[in-house]
Short mmCIF file of C-alpha atoms in Angstrom, two decimals:
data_model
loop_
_atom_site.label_atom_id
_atom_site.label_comp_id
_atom_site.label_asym_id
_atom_site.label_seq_id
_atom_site.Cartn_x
_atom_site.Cartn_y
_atom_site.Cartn_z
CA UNK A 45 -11.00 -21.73 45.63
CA UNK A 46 -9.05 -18.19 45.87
CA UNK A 47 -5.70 -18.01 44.27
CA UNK A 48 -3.53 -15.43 44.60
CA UNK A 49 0.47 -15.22 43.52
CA UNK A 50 3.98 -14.40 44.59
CA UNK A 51 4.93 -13.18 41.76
CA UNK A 52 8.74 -13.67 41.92
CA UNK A 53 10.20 -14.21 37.93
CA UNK A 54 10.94 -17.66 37.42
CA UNK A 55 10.16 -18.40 41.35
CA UNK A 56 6.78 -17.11 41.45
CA UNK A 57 4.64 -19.58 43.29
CA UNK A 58 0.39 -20.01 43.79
CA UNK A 59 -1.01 -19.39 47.47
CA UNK A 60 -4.09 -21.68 46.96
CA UNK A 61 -6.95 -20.92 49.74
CA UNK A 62 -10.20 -23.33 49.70
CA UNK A 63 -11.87 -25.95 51.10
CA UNK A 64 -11.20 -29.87 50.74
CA UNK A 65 -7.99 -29.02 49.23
CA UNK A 66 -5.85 -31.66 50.79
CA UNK A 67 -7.77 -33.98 49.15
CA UNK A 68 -6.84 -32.77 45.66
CA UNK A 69 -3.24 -32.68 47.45
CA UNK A 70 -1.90 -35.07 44.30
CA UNK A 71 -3.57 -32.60 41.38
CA UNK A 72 -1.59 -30.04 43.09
CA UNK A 73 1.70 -31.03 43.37
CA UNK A 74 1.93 -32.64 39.92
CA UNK A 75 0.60 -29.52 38.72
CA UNK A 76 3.19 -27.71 40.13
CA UNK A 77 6.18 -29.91 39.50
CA UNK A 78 6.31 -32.36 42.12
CA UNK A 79 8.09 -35.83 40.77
CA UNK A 80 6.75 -39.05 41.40
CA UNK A 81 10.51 -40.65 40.71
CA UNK A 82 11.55 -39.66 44.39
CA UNK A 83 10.37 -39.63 47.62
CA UNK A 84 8.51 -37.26 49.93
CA UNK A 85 9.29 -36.13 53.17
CA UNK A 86 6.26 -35.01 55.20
CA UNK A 87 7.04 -33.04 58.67
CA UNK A 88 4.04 -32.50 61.02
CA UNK A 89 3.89 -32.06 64.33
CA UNK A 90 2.28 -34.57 67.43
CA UNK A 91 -1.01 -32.12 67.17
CA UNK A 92 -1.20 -32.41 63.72
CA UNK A 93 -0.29 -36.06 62.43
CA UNK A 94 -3.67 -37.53 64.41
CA UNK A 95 -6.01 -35.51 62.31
CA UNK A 96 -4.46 -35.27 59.06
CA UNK A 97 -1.38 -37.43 58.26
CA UNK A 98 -2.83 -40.48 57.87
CA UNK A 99 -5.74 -38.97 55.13
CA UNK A 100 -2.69 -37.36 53.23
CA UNK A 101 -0.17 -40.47 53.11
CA UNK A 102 -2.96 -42.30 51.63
CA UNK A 103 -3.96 -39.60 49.15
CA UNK A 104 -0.34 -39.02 47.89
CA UNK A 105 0.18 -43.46 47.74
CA UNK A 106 -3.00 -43.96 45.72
CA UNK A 107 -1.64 -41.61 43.32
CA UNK A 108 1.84 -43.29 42.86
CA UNK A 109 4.10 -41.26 45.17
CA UNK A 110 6.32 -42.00 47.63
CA UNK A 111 6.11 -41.06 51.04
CA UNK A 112 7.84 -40.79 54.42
CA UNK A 113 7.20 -38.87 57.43
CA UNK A 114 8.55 -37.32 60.79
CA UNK A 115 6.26 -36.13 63.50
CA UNK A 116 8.31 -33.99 65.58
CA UNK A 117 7.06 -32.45 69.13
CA UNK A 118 4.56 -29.60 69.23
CA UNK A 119 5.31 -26.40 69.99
CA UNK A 120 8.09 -23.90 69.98
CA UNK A 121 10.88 -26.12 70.83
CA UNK A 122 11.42 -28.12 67.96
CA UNK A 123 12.35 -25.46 65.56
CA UNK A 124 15.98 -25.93 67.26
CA UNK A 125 19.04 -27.72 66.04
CA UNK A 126 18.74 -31.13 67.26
CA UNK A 127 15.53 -31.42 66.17
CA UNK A 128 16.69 -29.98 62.75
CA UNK A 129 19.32 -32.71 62.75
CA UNK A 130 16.69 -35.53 63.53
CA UNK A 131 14.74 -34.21 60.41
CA UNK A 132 18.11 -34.32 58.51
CA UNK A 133 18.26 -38.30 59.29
CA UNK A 134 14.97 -38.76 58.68
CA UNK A 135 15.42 -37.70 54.89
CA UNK A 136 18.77 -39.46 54.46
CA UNK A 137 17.11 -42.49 55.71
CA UNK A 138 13.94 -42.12 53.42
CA UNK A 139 16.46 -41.89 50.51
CA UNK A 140 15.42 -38.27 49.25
CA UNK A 141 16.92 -36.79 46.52
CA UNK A 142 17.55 -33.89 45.14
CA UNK A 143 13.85 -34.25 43.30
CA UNK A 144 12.42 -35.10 46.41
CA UNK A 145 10.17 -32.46 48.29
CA UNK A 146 9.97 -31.78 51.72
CA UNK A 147 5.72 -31.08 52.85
CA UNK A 148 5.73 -29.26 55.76
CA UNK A 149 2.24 -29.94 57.18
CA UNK A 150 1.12 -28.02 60.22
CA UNK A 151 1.63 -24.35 61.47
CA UNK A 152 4.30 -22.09 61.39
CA UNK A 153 6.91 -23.68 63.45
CA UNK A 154 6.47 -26.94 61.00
CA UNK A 155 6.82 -24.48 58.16
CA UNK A 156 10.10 -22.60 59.28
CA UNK A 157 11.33 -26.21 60.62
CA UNK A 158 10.39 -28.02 57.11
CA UNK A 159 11.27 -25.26 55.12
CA UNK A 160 14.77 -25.07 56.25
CA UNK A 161 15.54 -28.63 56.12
CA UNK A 162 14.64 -28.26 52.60
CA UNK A 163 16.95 -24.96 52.15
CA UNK A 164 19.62 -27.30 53.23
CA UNK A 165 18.97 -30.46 52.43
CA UNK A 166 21.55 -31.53 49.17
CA UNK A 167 21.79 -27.59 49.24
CA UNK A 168 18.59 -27.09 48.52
CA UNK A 169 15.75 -29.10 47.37
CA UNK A 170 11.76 -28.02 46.68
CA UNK A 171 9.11 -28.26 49.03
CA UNK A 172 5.50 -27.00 49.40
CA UNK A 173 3.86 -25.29 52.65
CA UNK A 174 0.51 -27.30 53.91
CA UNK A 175 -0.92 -25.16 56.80
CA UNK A 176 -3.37 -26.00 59.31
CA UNK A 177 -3.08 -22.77 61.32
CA UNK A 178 -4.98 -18.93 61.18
CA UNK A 179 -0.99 -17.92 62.56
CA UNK A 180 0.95 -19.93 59.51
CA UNK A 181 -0.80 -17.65 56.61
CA UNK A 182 1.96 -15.22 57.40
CA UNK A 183 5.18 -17.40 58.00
CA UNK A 184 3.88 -20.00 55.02
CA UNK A 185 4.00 -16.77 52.69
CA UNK A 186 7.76 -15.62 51.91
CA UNK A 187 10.17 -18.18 51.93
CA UNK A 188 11.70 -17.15 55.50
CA UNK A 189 12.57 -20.58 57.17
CA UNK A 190 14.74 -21.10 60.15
CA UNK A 191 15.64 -22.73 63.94
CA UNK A 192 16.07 -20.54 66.87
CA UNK A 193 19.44 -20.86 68.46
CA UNK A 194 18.98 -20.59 72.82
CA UNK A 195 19.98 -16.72 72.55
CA UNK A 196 18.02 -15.70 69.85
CA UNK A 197 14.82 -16.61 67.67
CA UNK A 198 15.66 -17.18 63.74
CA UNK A 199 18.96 -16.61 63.78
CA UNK A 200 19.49 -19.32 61.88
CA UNK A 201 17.55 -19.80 58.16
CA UNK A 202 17.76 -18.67 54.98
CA UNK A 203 15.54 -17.75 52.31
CA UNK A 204 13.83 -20.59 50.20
CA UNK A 205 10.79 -19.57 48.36
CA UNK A 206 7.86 -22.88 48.14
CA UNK A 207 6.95 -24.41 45.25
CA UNK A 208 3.07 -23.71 46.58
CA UNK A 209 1.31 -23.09 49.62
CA UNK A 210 -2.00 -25.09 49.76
CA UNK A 211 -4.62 -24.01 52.41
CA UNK A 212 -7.33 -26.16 52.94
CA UNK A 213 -9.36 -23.69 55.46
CA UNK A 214 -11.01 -26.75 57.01
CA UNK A 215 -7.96 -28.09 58.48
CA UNK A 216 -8.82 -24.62 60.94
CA UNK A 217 -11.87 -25.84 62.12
CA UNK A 218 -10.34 -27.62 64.70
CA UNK A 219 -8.06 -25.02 66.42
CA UNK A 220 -8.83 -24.44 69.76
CA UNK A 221 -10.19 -20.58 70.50
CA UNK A 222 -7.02 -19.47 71.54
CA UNK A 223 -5.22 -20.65 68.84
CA UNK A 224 -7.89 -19.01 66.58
CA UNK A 225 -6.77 -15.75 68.59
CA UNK A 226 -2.96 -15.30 68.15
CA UNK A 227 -3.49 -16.59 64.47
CA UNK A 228 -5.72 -13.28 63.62
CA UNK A 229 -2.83 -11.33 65.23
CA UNK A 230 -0.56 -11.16 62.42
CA UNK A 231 -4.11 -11.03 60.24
CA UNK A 232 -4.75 -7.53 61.65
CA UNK A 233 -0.56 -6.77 61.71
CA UNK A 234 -1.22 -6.85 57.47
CA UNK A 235 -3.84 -4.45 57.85
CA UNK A 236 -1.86 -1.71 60.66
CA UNK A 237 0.82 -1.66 58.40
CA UNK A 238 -0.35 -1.39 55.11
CA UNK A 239 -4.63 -1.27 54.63
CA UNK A 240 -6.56 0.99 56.77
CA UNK A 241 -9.65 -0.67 55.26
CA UNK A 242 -8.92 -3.89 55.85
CA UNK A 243 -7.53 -3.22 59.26
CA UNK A 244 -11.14 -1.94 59.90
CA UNK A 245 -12.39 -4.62 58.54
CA UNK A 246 -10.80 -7.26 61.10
CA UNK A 247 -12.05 -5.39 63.64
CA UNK A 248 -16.05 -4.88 62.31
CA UNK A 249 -16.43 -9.19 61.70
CA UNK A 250 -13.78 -9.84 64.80
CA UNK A 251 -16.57 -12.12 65.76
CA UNK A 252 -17.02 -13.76 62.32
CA UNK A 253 -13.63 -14.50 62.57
CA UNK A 254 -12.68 -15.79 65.90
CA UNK A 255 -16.41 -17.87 65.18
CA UNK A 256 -14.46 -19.41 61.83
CA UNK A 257 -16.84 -18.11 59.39
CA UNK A 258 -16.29 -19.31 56.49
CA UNK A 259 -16.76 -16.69 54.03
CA UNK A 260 -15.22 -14.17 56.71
CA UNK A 261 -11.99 -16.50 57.17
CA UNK A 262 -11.30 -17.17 53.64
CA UNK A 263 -11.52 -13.25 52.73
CA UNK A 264 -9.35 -12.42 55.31
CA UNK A 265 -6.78 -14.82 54.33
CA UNK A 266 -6.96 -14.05 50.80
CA UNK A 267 -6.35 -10.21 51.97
CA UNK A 268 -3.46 -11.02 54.53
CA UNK A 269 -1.58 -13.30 52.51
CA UNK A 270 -2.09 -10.77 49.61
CA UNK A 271 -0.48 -8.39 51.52
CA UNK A 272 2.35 -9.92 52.31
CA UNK A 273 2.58 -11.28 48.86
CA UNK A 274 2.61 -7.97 47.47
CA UNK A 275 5.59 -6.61 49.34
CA UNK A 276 7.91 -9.92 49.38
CA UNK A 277 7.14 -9.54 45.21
CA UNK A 278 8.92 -6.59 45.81
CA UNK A 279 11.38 -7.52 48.12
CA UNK A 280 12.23 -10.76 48.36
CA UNK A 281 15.29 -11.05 51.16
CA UNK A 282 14.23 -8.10 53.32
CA UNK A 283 16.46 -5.15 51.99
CA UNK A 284 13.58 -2.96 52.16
CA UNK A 285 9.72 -2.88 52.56
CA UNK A 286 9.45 -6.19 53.80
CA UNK A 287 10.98 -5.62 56.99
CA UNK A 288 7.63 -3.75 57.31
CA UNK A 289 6.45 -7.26 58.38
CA UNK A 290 8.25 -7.02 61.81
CA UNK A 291 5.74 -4.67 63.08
CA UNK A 292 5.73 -5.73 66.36
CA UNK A 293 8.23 -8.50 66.43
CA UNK A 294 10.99 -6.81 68.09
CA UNK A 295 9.59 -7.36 71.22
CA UNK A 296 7.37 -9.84 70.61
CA UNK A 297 10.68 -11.93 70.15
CA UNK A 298 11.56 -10.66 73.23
CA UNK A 299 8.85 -11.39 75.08
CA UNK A 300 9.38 -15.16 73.82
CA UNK A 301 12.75 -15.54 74.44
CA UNK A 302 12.34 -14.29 78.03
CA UNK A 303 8.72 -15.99 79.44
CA UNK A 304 9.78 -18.99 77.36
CA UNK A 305 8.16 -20.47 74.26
CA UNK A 306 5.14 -21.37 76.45
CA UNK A 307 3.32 -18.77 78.30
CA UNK A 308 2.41 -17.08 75.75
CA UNK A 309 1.80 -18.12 71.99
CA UNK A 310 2.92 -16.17 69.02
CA UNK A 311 0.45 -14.27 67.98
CA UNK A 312 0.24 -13.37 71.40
CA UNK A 313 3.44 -12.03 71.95
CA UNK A 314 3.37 -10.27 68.59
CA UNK A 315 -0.06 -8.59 69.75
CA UNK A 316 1.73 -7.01 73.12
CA UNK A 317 4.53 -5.95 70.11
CA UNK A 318 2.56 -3.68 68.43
CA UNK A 319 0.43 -2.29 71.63
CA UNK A 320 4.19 -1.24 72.14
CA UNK A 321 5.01 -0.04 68.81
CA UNK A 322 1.82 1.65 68.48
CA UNK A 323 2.91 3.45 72.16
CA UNK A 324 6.55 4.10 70.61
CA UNK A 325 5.03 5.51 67.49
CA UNK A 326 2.87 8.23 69.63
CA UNK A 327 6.53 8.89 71.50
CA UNK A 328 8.21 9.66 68.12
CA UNK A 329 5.24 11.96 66.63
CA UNK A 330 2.58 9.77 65.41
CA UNK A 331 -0.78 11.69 66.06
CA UNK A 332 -2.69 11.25 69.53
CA UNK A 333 -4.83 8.00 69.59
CA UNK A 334 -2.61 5.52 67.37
CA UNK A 335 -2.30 3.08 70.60
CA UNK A 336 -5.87 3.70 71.52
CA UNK A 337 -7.08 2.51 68.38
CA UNK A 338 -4.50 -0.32 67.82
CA UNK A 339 -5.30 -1.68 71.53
CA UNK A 340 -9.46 -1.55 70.76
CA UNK A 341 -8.60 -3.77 67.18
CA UNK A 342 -6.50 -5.78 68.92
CA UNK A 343 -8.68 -6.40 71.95
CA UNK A 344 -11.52 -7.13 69.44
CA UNK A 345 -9.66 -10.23 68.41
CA UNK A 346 -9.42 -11.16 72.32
CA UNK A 347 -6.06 -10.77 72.16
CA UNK A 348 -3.36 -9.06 75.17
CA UNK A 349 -1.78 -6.11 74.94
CA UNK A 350 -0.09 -5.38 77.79
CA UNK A 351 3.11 -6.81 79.18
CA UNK A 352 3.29 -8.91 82.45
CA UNK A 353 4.98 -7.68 85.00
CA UNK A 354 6.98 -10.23 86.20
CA UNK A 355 8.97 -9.87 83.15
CA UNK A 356 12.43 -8.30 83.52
CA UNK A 357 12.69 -4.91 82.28
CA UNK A 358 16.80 -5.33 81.29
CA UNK A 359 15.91 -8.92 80.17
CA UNK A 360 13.92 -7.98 77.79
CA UNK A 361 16.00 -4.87 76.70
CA UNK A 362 18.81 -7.97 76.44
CA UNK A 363 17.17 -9.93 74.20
CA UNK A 364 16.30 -7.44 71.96
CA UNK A 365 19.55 -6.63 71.44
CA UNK A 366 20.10 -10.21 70.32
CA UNK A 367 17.13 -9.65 67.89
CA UNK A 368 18.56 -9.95 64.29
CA UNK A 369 17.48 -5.99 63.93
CA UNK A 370 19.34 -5.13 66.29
CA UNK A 371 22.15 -3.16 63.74
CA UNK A 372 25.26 -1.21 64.45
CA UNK A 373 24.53 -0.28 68.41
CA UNK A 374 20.85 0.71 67.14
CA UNK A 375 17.31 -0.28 68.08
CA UNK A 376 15.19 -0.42 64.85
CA UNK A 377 11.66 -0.95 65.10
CA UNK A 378 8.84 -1.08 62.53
CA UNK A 379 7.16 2.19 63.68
CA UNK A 380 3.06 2.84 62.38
CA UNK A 381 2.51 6.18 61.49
CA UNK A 382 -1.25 6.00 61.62
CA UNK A 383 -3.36 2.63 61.00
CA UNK A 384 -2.21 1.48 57.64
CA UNK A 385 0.56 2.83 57.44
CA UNK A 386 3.89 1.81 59.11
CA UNK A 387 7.68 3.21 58.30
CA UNK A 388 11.35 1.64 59.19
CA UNK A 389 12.77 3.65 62.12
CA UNK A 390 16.65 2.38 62.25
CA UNK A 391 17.83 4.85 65.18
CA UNK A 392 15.17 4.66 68.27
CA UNK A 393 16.72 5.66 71.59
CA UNK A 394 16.74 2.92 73.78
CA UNK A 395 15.66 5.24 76.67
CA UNK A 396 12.38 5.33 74.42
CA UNK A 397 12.01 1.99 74.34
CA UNK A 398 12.52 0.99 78.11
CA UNK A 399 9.73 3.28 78.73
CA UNK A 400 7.45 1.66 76.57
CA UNK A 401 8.37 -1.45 78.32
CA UNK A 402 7.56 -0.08 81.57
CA UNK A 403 4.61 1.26 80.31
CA UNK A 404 2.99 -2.01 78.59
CA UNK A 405 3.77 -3.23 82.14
CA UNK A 406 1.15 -0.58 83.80
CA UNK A 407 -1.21 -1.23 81.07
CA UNK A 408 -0.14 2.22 79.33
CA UNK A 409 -2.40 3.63 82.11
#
């Protein structure tokens, strides 16, 4: 098993990353505080609950606690407000409390979902992140939980740090390739904007990877959620560094929020992000070659880069404006400098920006 810490004071929390971990779920979660007095509240999704609800229910009951569950829909959609308010009743009606803990049990819409019913639940109560995704090492890392409101994507959350994430890497065996894909997106996004090495790295065992090697996968999970560990140690609500994790989101987001949370999956979106933000950094002085480079790791991981063209230019340039950085009349973007290294640019001319649009649209030809 790797272990690796958020180290956050009296909030610090484990990131546990192994193999038959959900098994052990019980060891766990008594370990790290969880009371048997009150109920649990598990949220997982119609993809997950088949394969692994069942197996944990009866884990957590043989060892004396009390559980209840919600399976919401997959996908995008239900990290919205009505399904928000559904998971509300479901945890009045299971009579939590405010020792109860919310498990959020699937990828990283589960996790945001979960998470922020637990930010608000009694004003707060604990909860621990259980993915099953490559894509939910970054958004089960942090404490950043929220819903999407129909104009913009996590606009509404808050901050509300886990009491653990446990990662049992074989809950990823069964994620179909595509999935696998737009999971090693935001793998490689810790690498552009803060490893070179490890950047490289993704990119020399792409195939190990998108294959779910074992020993491959759990080193580059260990490495991307250390990453991000290290800088939300730092910086825990995002007045600094940590907006470094963006890279690419601005439009990503965009590109969500316009095609619709189903033609294109996270990851993916995020992928055609920093194609673009690798083309914006060249624009504002990074040297020759930074998009080059950032399109061949990306492509590695069969992932797009380009943007489709029947996307609307002042659509898109909309709904970034909606995105929460978005500040004061100004477009800020997580620009990379060179691979590994990434800076916060808080004044980028729009004009900039439409071209880069336009020219993720050509395939940057």
């Amino acid at each position: 098993m790797r272990q690796l810490t958020v180290q956050l004071e009296e909030r610090s929390y484990p990131i546990l990353i192994g193999s038959g971990l959900l098994a052990e779920a019980p060891r766990f979660f008594e370990q790290y505080g969880l009371t048997k007095k009150s109920p649990l509240l598990i949220i997982t999704d119609e993809n997950v609950a088949p394969k692994y609800l069942a197996g944990l229910e009866q884990t957590l009951r043989a060892a004396d606690y009390t559980v209840v569950s919600a399976v919401v829909p997959s996908g995008e959609t239900s990290k919205s407000l009505s399904v928000y308010q559904d998971m509300m009743t479901a945890a009045i009606e299971g009579k939590l409390d405010r020792s109860s803990a919310i498990i959020a049990l699937g990828g990283g819409v589960v996790g945001d979902l979960a998470g922020f019913v637990a930010a608000t639940y009694m004003r707060g109560i604990k909860f621990v992140q259980v993915p099953t995704t490559i894509l939910a090492h970054d958004s089960s890392v942090g404490g950043k939980v929220a819903v999407n409101h129909p104009l913009a994507k996590n606009m509404i959350g808050a901050f509300h740090q886990p009491e653990l994430v446990l990662y049992d890497v074989d809950t990823l065996q069964s994620l179909p390739p595509r999935d696998v894909s737009a999971g090693l997106s935001e793998m490689l996004k810790h690498g552009l904007i803060r490893d070179e090495a490890f950047a490289h790295w993704c990119e020399e065992h792409a195939e190990a990877l998108l294959a779910l090697d074992p020993e491959a996968l759990g080193y580059g999970l260990e490495r991307g959620c250390g990453i991000k560990a290290e800088i939300v140690s730092r910086d825990e609500r995002e007045n600094g560094e940590r907006a470094l994790l963006n890279l690419g989101h601005t439009i990503g987001h965009a590109i969500e929020a316009i095609a619709g949370y189903g033609e294109f999956l996270h990851g993916e979106a995020i992928s055609i992000g920093m194609a673009g933000s690798a083309l914006l950094g060249e624009k504002l002085g990074a040297p020759a070659g930074l998009y080059d480079d950032t399109v061949r790791m990306l492509r590695s991981l069969r992932l797009p880069v380009t943007m489709p063209k029947h996307l609307d230019t002042d659509a898109l340039m909309e709904a970034m404006m909606h995105d929460k950085k978005f500040r004061e009349g100004h477009m800020v973007f997580i620009i990379p400098d060179r691979i590994g290294a990434a800076r916060i640019v808080k004044d980028v001319p729009v004009s900039a920006v439409r071209d880069v649009i336009e020219l993720l649209k050509k395939g940057a030809e």
